[in-house]
Amino acid sequence: MTFPRFADMLLSARAVDAVLRAGARVPSLAWDFLLVAVLSTATLPAVAGEPVAVTVSAGLLLPLAWRRRAPWPVFCAVAAAASVQWLVGYQLPADVALLVALYTVAARAPRHHLPVACLVMEGGILLACHRWAAEGRFLVTAVALNALAAAAASLGANTRALRERAAHLEHERDQQARLAVAEERARITREMHDIVTHNLSVMVALADSAPYARSADRSSAVLLHIAETGRQALTDMRRALGILRADEPDAERHPLPGLAQLADLAEQMRAAGMPTRLDVRSDHAPVPVTAQLTVYRLVQEALTNTLKHTPRGTQARVTVRCQADTITVDVTDDGPDRGHRGVPPGHGVRGMRERAAAYGGTLEAGPLPGGGWHVRARLDLRGGTDVAA
């Protein structure tokens, strides 16, 4: 295909698309009046000079202007005009209005009206054939007219089906959009909860320890930890809200948290006054980035709960076991009984369950028999999601 021919086809396609878009903005009533005008121009000249025929033709055509607003009343009006036509004995080209009205009933009227319209149409066809069919041509004429009526009804039914399918697809699209929005809102809520709760808890713990620093260097280190924690929180919040670009300096300075950042997290907790041991077993390099983020957030939330609900000096231990298809996370502490059985209230543990479930995993959280608290999560890497947890 030559370039000029391809260009002509492209321009033609764009022209057709522009015409269709422009036509969609025109009110349906205007199109129906245009249809009446076109049919009148095509049929009325054949009966010019015959007032009765013109009047009956107008009775057949004019109701079509409201066919989309009132399909069944319009069909009844056109059928009534056709009955008058049969009584006065005129054969009129405007009878095409009956096919248009039948099509509209099939396409737009309630479904139970279509069988009645077909019966009325069939009665009119038989009466018309009885009166106007040529001798010996009754059967052929009846079959031809029935074929036209069946084509009009089938076309209308297909149009209805296409319109209903389009509406169904649009509804599904809107529903999927609402689900996507809800899922994104839940993701942001989880991220913001973990980021704000963890970093504020660390900053409060650091601030509480500042007055007890025995040297200026120790006080300066605490203040630096507080400032760095605040900057990390701001960066994580911007990333969670989707406003941090990959090419920004902060994005390179604070990469997406993963298993490699667990050591920094443990050090942060130790600086806040909670001795934390970390044990990452096996190589974590093959673990997907989103799975690493999920593990990081699980450990972060578990340690934050320990920091919030236990006295200063409580020891915590984090164990992460990476296998080919699974990751197991254990976070324990030796703090005192927290005063309740089961899961502590709030969004933290529920958010951890949602994160684990995103990877087809499970999460257990509760007190240990000898005291302390234990959180265990197991992620299934085979059935995990590719969306950031």
Coordinates of C-alpha atoms in Angstrom, one line a residue:
M1 CA 0.0 0.0 0.0
T2 CA 1.4 3.4 -1.0
F3 CA 1.8 6.1 1.5
P4 CA -0.7 8.5 -0.2
R5 CA -3.3 5.8 -0.2
F6 CA -2.7 5.0 3.5
A7 CA -2.9 8.7 4.3
D8 CA -6.2 9.0 2.5
M9 CA -7.6 6.0 4.4
L10 CA -6.4 7.5 7.7
L11 CA -8.0 10.8 6.9
S12 CA -11.2 9.1 5.9
A13 CA -11.3 7.1 9.2
R14 CA -10.7 10.3 11.2
A15 CA -13.4 12.1 9.2
V16 CA -15.9 9.2 9.9
D17 CA -14.9 9.3 13.6
A18 CA -15.4 13.0 13.7
V19 CA -18.8 12.7 12.1
L20 CA -19.9 10.0 14.6
R21 CA -18.7 12.1 17.5
A22 CA -20.5 15.2 16.2
G23 CA -23.7 13.1 15.6
A24 CA -23.6 11.8 19.2
R25 CA -23.9 15.3 20.4
V26 CA -27.1 16.0 18.4
P27 CA -30.4 15.3 20.4
S28 CA -32.2 12.1 19.4
L29 CA -35.4 14.1 18.8
A30 CA -33.6 16.1 16.0
W31 CA -32.5 12.8 14.3
D32 CA -36.0 11.5 14.4
F33 CA -37.4 14.7 12.9
L34 CA -34.7 14.3 10.2
L35 CA -35.8 10.7 9.6
V36 CA -39.4 11.9 9.2
A37 CA -38.3 14.6 6.8
V38 CA -36.3 12.1 4.7
L39 CA -39.1 9.6 4.5
S40 CA -41.6 12.4 3.7
T41 CA -39.4 13.6 0.9
A42 CA -39.1 10.1 -0.5
T43 CA -42.8 9.1 -0.3
L44 CA -45.1 12.1 -0.4
P45 CA -44.3 13.1 -4.0
A46 CA -45.9 9.8 -5.1
V47 CA -49.3 10.8 -3.8
A48 CA -49.1 14.6 -4.5
G49 CA -52.5 16.0 -5.5
E50 CA -54.4 13.4 -3.5
P51 CA -55.4 15.1 -0.2
V52 CA -56.7 11.9 1.5
A53 CA -53.5 10.0 0.6
V54 CA -51.3 12.8 1.8
T55 CA -53.2 13.1 5.1
V56 CA -53.0 9.3 5.7
S57 CA -49.3 9.4 4.8
A58 CA -48.7 12.2 7.3
G59 CA -50.5 10.1 9.9
L60 CA -48.1 7.3 9.2
L61 CA -44.9 9.3 9.2
L62 CA -45.3 12.1 11.7
P63 CA -45.5 9.9 14.9
L64 CA -42.1 8.6 14.1
A65 CA -40.6 11.9 15.3
W66 CA -41.3 10.7 18.9
R67 CA -40.5 7.0 18.3
R68 CA -37.6 6.9 20.8
R69 CA -39.4 8.7 23.5
A70 CA -42.6 6.7 23.3
P71 CA -42.0 3.6 21.1
W72 CA -45.2 1.7 22.0
P73 CA -47.7 4.7 21.6
V74 CA -46.0 5.6 18.3
F75 CA -46.4 2.1 17.0
C76 CA -50.1 2.1 18.0
A77 CA -50.5 5.5 16.3
V78 CA -48.9 4.2 13.1
A79 CA -50.9 1.0 13.2
A80 CA -54.1 3.1 13.6
A81 CA -53.1 5.2 10.6
A82 CA -52.5 2.0 8.6
S83 CA -56.0 0.8 9.5
V84 CA -57.5 4.0 8.2
Q85 CA -55.4 3.5 5.1
W86 CA -56.8 0.0 4.6
L87 CA -60.4 1.4 5.1
V88 CA -60.0 4.2 2.5
G89 CA -58.3 1.7 0.1
Y90 CA -55.0 3.5 -0.6
Q91 CA -51.6 1.7 -1.2
L92 CA -49.0 4.1 0.1
P93 CA -45.2 4.0 0.1
A94 CA -45.3 5.6 3.6
D95 CA -46.1 2.1 4.9
V96 CA -42.4 1.8 5.5
A97 CA -43.2 3.7 8.8
L98 CA -44.7 0.4 10.1
L99 CA -41.3 -1.3 9.8
V100 CA -39.6 1.6 11.5
A101 CA -42.1 1.6 14.3
L102 CA -41.8 -2.2 14.7
Y103 CA -38.0 -1.9 14.8
T104 CA -38.3 0.8 17.5
V105 CA -40.6 -1.4 19.6
A106 CA -38.1 -4.3 19.4
A107 CA -35.2 -2.0 20.3
R108 CA -36.6 0.3 23.0
A109 CA -40.1 -0.7 24.3
P110 CA -40.6 -3.1 27.2
R111 CA -40.1 -6.7 26.0
H112 CA -43.7 -7.8 26.5
H113 CA -44.8 -5.3 23.8
L114 CA -42.9 -7.0 21.0
P115 CA -45.1 -10.1 20.7
V116 CA -48.3 -7.9 20.6
A117 CA -46.7 -5.7 18.0
C118 CA -45.8 -8.7 15.9
L119 CA -49.4 -10.0 16.1
V120 CA -50.7 -6.6 15.1
M121 CA -48.2 -6.5 12.2
E122 CA -49.1 -10.0 11.1
G123 CA -52.8 -9.1 11.1
G124 CA -52.1 -6.0 9.0
I125 CA -50.0 -8.0 6.5
L126 CA -52.8 -10.6 6.0
L127 CA -55.4 -7.8 5.5
A128 CA -53.2 -5.9 3.1
C129 CA -52.4 -9.1 1.1
H130 CA -56.1 -10.0 1.0
R131 CA -57.0 -6.6 -0.4
W132 CA -54.0 -5.6 -2.6
A133 CA -52.1 -8.8 -3.6
A134 CA -52.3 -9.7 -7.3
E135 CA -54.3 -12.7 -8.2
G136 CA -52.4 -15.9 -7.3
R137 CA -49.7 -13.9 -5.5
F138 CA -51.2 -13.9 -2.0
L139 CA -48.7 -16.4 -0.5
V140 CA -45.6 -14.8 -2.2
T141 CA -46.6 -11.3 -1.1
A142 CA -47.4 -12.5 2.5
V143 CA -44.0 -14.2 2.7
A144 CA -42.1 -11.2 1.4
L145 CA -43.9 -8.8 3.8
N146 CA -43.4 -11.1 6.7
A147 CA -39.7 -11.3 5.9
L148 CA -39.4 -7.5 6.0
A149 CA -41.2 -7.4 9.3
A150 CA -39.1 -10.2 10.8
A151 CA -35.9 -8.4 9.6
A152 CA -37.1 -5.2 11.3
A153 CA -37.9 -6.9 14.5
S154 CA -34.7 -8.9 14.5
L155 CA -32.6 -5.8 13.9
G156 CA -34.4 -4.0 16.7
A157 CA -33.8 -6.9 19.1
N158 CA -30.1 -7.0 18.1
T159 CA -29.8 -3.3 18.7
R160 CA -31.4 -3.7 22.2
A161 CA -28.9 -6.5 23.0
L162 CA -25.9 -4.5 21.9
R163 CA -27.1 -1.5 23.9
E164 CA -27.7 -3.6 27.0
R165 CA -24.3 -5.3 26.6
A166 CA -22.7 -1.8 26.3
A167 CA -24.5 -0.7 29.5
H168 CA -23.4 -3.9 31.2
L169 CA -19.8 -3.4 30.2
E170 CA -19.9 0.2 31.3
H171 CA -21.3 -0.8 34.6
E172 CA -18.5 -3.4 35.0
R173 CA -15.9 -0.8 34.1
D174 CA -17.3 1.6 36.7
Q175 CA -17.4 -1.2 39.2
Q176 CA -13.8 -2.2 38.5
A177 CA -12.8 1.4 38.8
R178 CA -14.5 1.7 42.2
L179 CA -12.8 -1.5 43.3
A180 CA -9.5 -0.2 42.1
V181 CA -10.0 3.0 44.0
A182 CA -11.0 1.1 47.2
E183 CA -8.0 -1.2 46.9
E184 CA -5.7 1.8 46.4
R185 CA -7.3 3.6 49.3
A186 CA -6.8 0.5 51.5
R187 CA -3.2 0.2 50.4
I188 CA -2.5 3.9 51.2
T189 CA -4.2 3.5 54.5
R190 CA -2.0 0.5 55.4
E191 CA 1.1 2.3 54.3
M192 CA 0.2 5.6 56.1
H193 CA -0.7 3.7 59.3
D194 CA 2.6 1.8 59.3
I195 CA 4.7 4.7 58.4
V196 CA 3.2 7.2 60.8
T197 CA 2.8 4.8 63.7
H198 CA 6.3 3.4 63.4
N199 CA 8.2 6.6 62.9
L200 CA 6.2 8.6 65.5
S201 CA 6.7 5.8 68.0
V202 CA 10.4 5.8 67.4
M203 CA 10.6 9.6 67.5
V204 CA 8.7 9.7 70.8
A205 CA 10.9 7.0 72.3
L206 CA 14.0 8.9 71.2
A207 CA 12.7 12.2 72.5
D208 CA 11.9 10.6 75.9
S209 CA 15.5 9.3 76.1
A210 CA 17.1 12.6 75.2
P211 CA 16.9 14.1 78.8
Y212 CA 18.7 11.1 80.2
A213 CA 21.7 11.4 77.8
R214 CA 24.9 11.5 79.8
S215 CA 26.9 13.5 77.3
A216 CA 26.5 16.1 74.6
D217 CA 27.5 13.6 72.0
R218 CA 24.8 11.3 73.1
S219 CA 22.2 14.1 73.0
S220 CA 23.4 15.1 69.5
A221 CA 23.1 11.5 68.3
V222 CA 19.6 11.2 69.6
L223 CA 18.6 14.4 67.9
L224 CA 20.2 13.2 64.7
H225 CA 18.2 10.0 64.9
I226 CA 15.0 12.0 65.4
A227 CA 15.7 14.2 62.4
E228 CA 16.6 11.2 60.2
T229 CA 13.5 9.3 61.3
G230 CA 11.4 12.4 60.4
R231 CA 13.0 12.7 57.0
Q232 CA 12.5 9.0 56.4
A233 CA 8.8 9.3 57.4
L234 CA 8.2 12.2 55.0
T235 CA 9.9 10.3 52.1
D236 CA 7.9 7.2 52.8
M237 CA 4.6 9.2 53.0
R238 CA 5.3 10.9 49.7
R239 CA 6.1 7.5 48.1
A240 CA 2.9 6.0 49.5
L241 CA 0.8 8.9 48.1
G242 CA 2.5 8.5 44.7
I243 CA 4.1 11.9 44.5
L244 CA 7.8 10.8 44.8
R245 CA 9.3 10.3 41.4
A246 CA 12.0 7.7 40.8
D247 CA 14.5 10.4 39.6
E248 CA 14.3 12.5 42.8
P249 CA 17.3 12.6 45.1
D250 CA 15.2 11.4 48.0
A251 CA 14.1 8.3 46.1
E252 CA 17.8 7.3 45.6
R253 CA 18.6 8.2 49.2
H254 CA 15.7 6.3 50.6
P255 CA 15.1 3.2 48.4
L256 CA 11.9 1.1 48.7
P257 CA 12.3 -0.8 51.9
G258 CA 13.2 -4.5 51.6
L259 CA 15.0 -7.2 53.5
A260 CA 18.3 -5.4 53.1
Q261 CA 16.8 -2.5 55.2
L262 CA 15.8 -4.7 58.1
A263 CA 19.3 -4.2 59.7
D264 CA 18.7 -0.4 59.6
L265 CA 15.2 -1.0 61.1
A266 CA 16.7 -3.1 63.9
E267 CA 19.3 -0.4 64.6
Q268 CA 16.6 2.2 64.7
M269 CA 14.7 0.2 67.3
R270 CA 17.9 -0.2 69.4
A271 CA 18.4 3.5 69.2
A272 CA 14.9 4.0 70.5
G273 CA 15.7 1.8 73.6
M274 CA 14.5 -1.6 72.5
P275 CA 17.3 -4.1 72.0
T276 CA 16.5 -6.0 68.8
R277 CA 18.3 -9.0 67.3
L278 CA 17.9 -9.8 63.6
D279 CA 18.5 -13.1 61.9
V280 CA 17.9 -13.4 58.1
R281 CA 18.5 -16.9 57.0
S282 CA 19.2 -17.9 53.3
D283 CA 19.8 -15.6 50.4
H284 CA 17.0 -13.0 49.9
A285 CA 18.2 -11.7 46.5
P286 CA 15.7 -13.8 44.4
V287 CA 12.8 -12.6 46.5
P288 CA 10.5 -10.2 44.6
V289 CA 10.7 -6.5 45.5
T290 CA 7.0 -6.4 46.5
A291 CA 7.4 -9.5 48.8
Q292 CA 10.4 -7.8 50.4
L293 CA 8.4 -4.7 51.1
T294 CA 5.6 -6.8 52.6
V295 CA 8.1 -8.6 54.9
Y296 CA 9.6 -5.2 55.9
R297 CA 6.2 -3.7 56.7
L298 CA 5.3 -6.8 58.8
V299 CA 8.4 -6.6 60.8
Q300 CA 8.1 -2.9 61.2
E301 CA 4.6 -3.1 62.5
A302 CA 5.3 -6.0 64.9
L303 CA 8.3 -4.1 66.3
T304 CA 6.3 -0.9 66.6
N305 CA 3.6 -2.7 68.6
T306 CA 6.3 -4.0 70.9
L307 CA 7.8 -0.5 71.3
K308 CA 4.4 1.0 72.0
H309 CA 3.0 -1.7 74.4
T310 CA 6.0 -2.8 76.4
P311 CA 8.3 -1.0 78.8
R312 CA 11.7 0.3 77.9
G313 CA 14.4 -2.3 77.7
T314 CA 12.1 -5.1 76.3
Q315 CA 14.1 -7.3 74.0
A316 CA 12.8 -8.3 70.5
R317 CA 14.0 -10.9 68.1
V318 CA 13.3 -11.0 64.4
T319 CA 13.9 -14.2 62.3
V320 CA 13.3 -14.3 58.6
R321 CA 13.6 -17.6 56.7
C322 CA 13.7 -17.4 52.9
Q323 CA 13.0 -20.5 50.9
A324 CA 12.3 -21.2 47.3
D325 CA 8.5 -20.7 47.5
T326 CA 7.9 -19.3 50.9
I327 CA 9.1 -16.7 53.4
T328 CA 8.5 -17.1 57.1
V329 CA 8.7 -14.2 59.5
D330 CA 8.9 -14.5 63.3
V331 CA 8.9 -11.6 65.6
T332 CA 9.0 -12.2 69.4
D333 CA 9.6 -10.1 72.5
D334 CA 10.0 -10.8 76.2
G335 CA 7.7 -8.1 77.4
P336 CA 5.2 -8.6 80.2
D337 CA 1.6 -9.7 79.6
R338 CA -0.2 -6.9 77.7
G339 CA -3.4 -7.4 79.6
H340 CA -5.5 -9.2 77.0
R341 CA -5.7 -12.4 75.0
G342 CA -5.8 -12.5 71.3
V343 CA -5.0 -9.7 68.9
P344 CA -4.5 -6.2 70.2
P345 CA -7.2 -3.7 69.0
G346 CA -6.5 -1.3 66.1
H347 CA -5.5 -1.4 62.5
G348 CA -2.0 -2.7 62.9
V349 CA -2.6 -6.5 63.1
R350 CA -5.5 -6.3 60.7
G351 CA -3.2 -4.5 58.2
M352 CA -0.6 -7.2 58.7
R353 CA -3.2 -9.9 58.0
E354 CA -4.1 -8.1 54.8
R355 CA -0.5 -7.9 53.7
A356 CA 0.0 -11.6 54.3
A357 CA -3.2 -12.5 52.6
A358 CA -2.0 -10.6 49.5
Y359 CA 0.6 -13.3 49.1
G360 CA -1.7 -16.2 49.9
G361 CA -0.2 -16.4 53.4
T362 CA -1.3 -16.4 57.0
L363 CA -0.5 -14.4 60.1
E364 CA -0.8 -15.4 63.7
A365 CA -0.3 -13.0 66.6
G366 CA -0.7 -13.6 70.3
P367 CA 0.9 -14.0 73.7
L368 CA 3.6 -16.7 74.4
P369 CA 3.0 -19.2 77.1
G370 CA 6.0 -18.1 79.1
G371 CA 5.4 -14.4 78.6
G372 CA 6.0 -12.0 75.7
W373 CA 4.4 -11.7 72.3
H374 CA 4.8 -13.6 69.1
V375 CA 3.9 -12.7 65.5
R376 CA 4.4 -15.3 62.8
A377 CA 3.7 -14.7 59.1
R378 CA 4.1 -17.0 56.2
L379 CA 4.1 -15.7 52.6
D380 CA 3.5 -17.9 49.6
L381 CA 5.7 -16.6 46.8
R382 CA 4.0 -18.8 44.2
G383 CA 0.6 -17.2 44.4
G384 CA 1.6 -13.7 45.5
T385 CA 0.5 -10.5 43.9
D386 CA 2.7 -8.3 41.8
V387 CA 1.2 -5.2 43.2
A388 CA 3.1 -3.3 45.9
A389 CA 1.7 -4.4 49.2

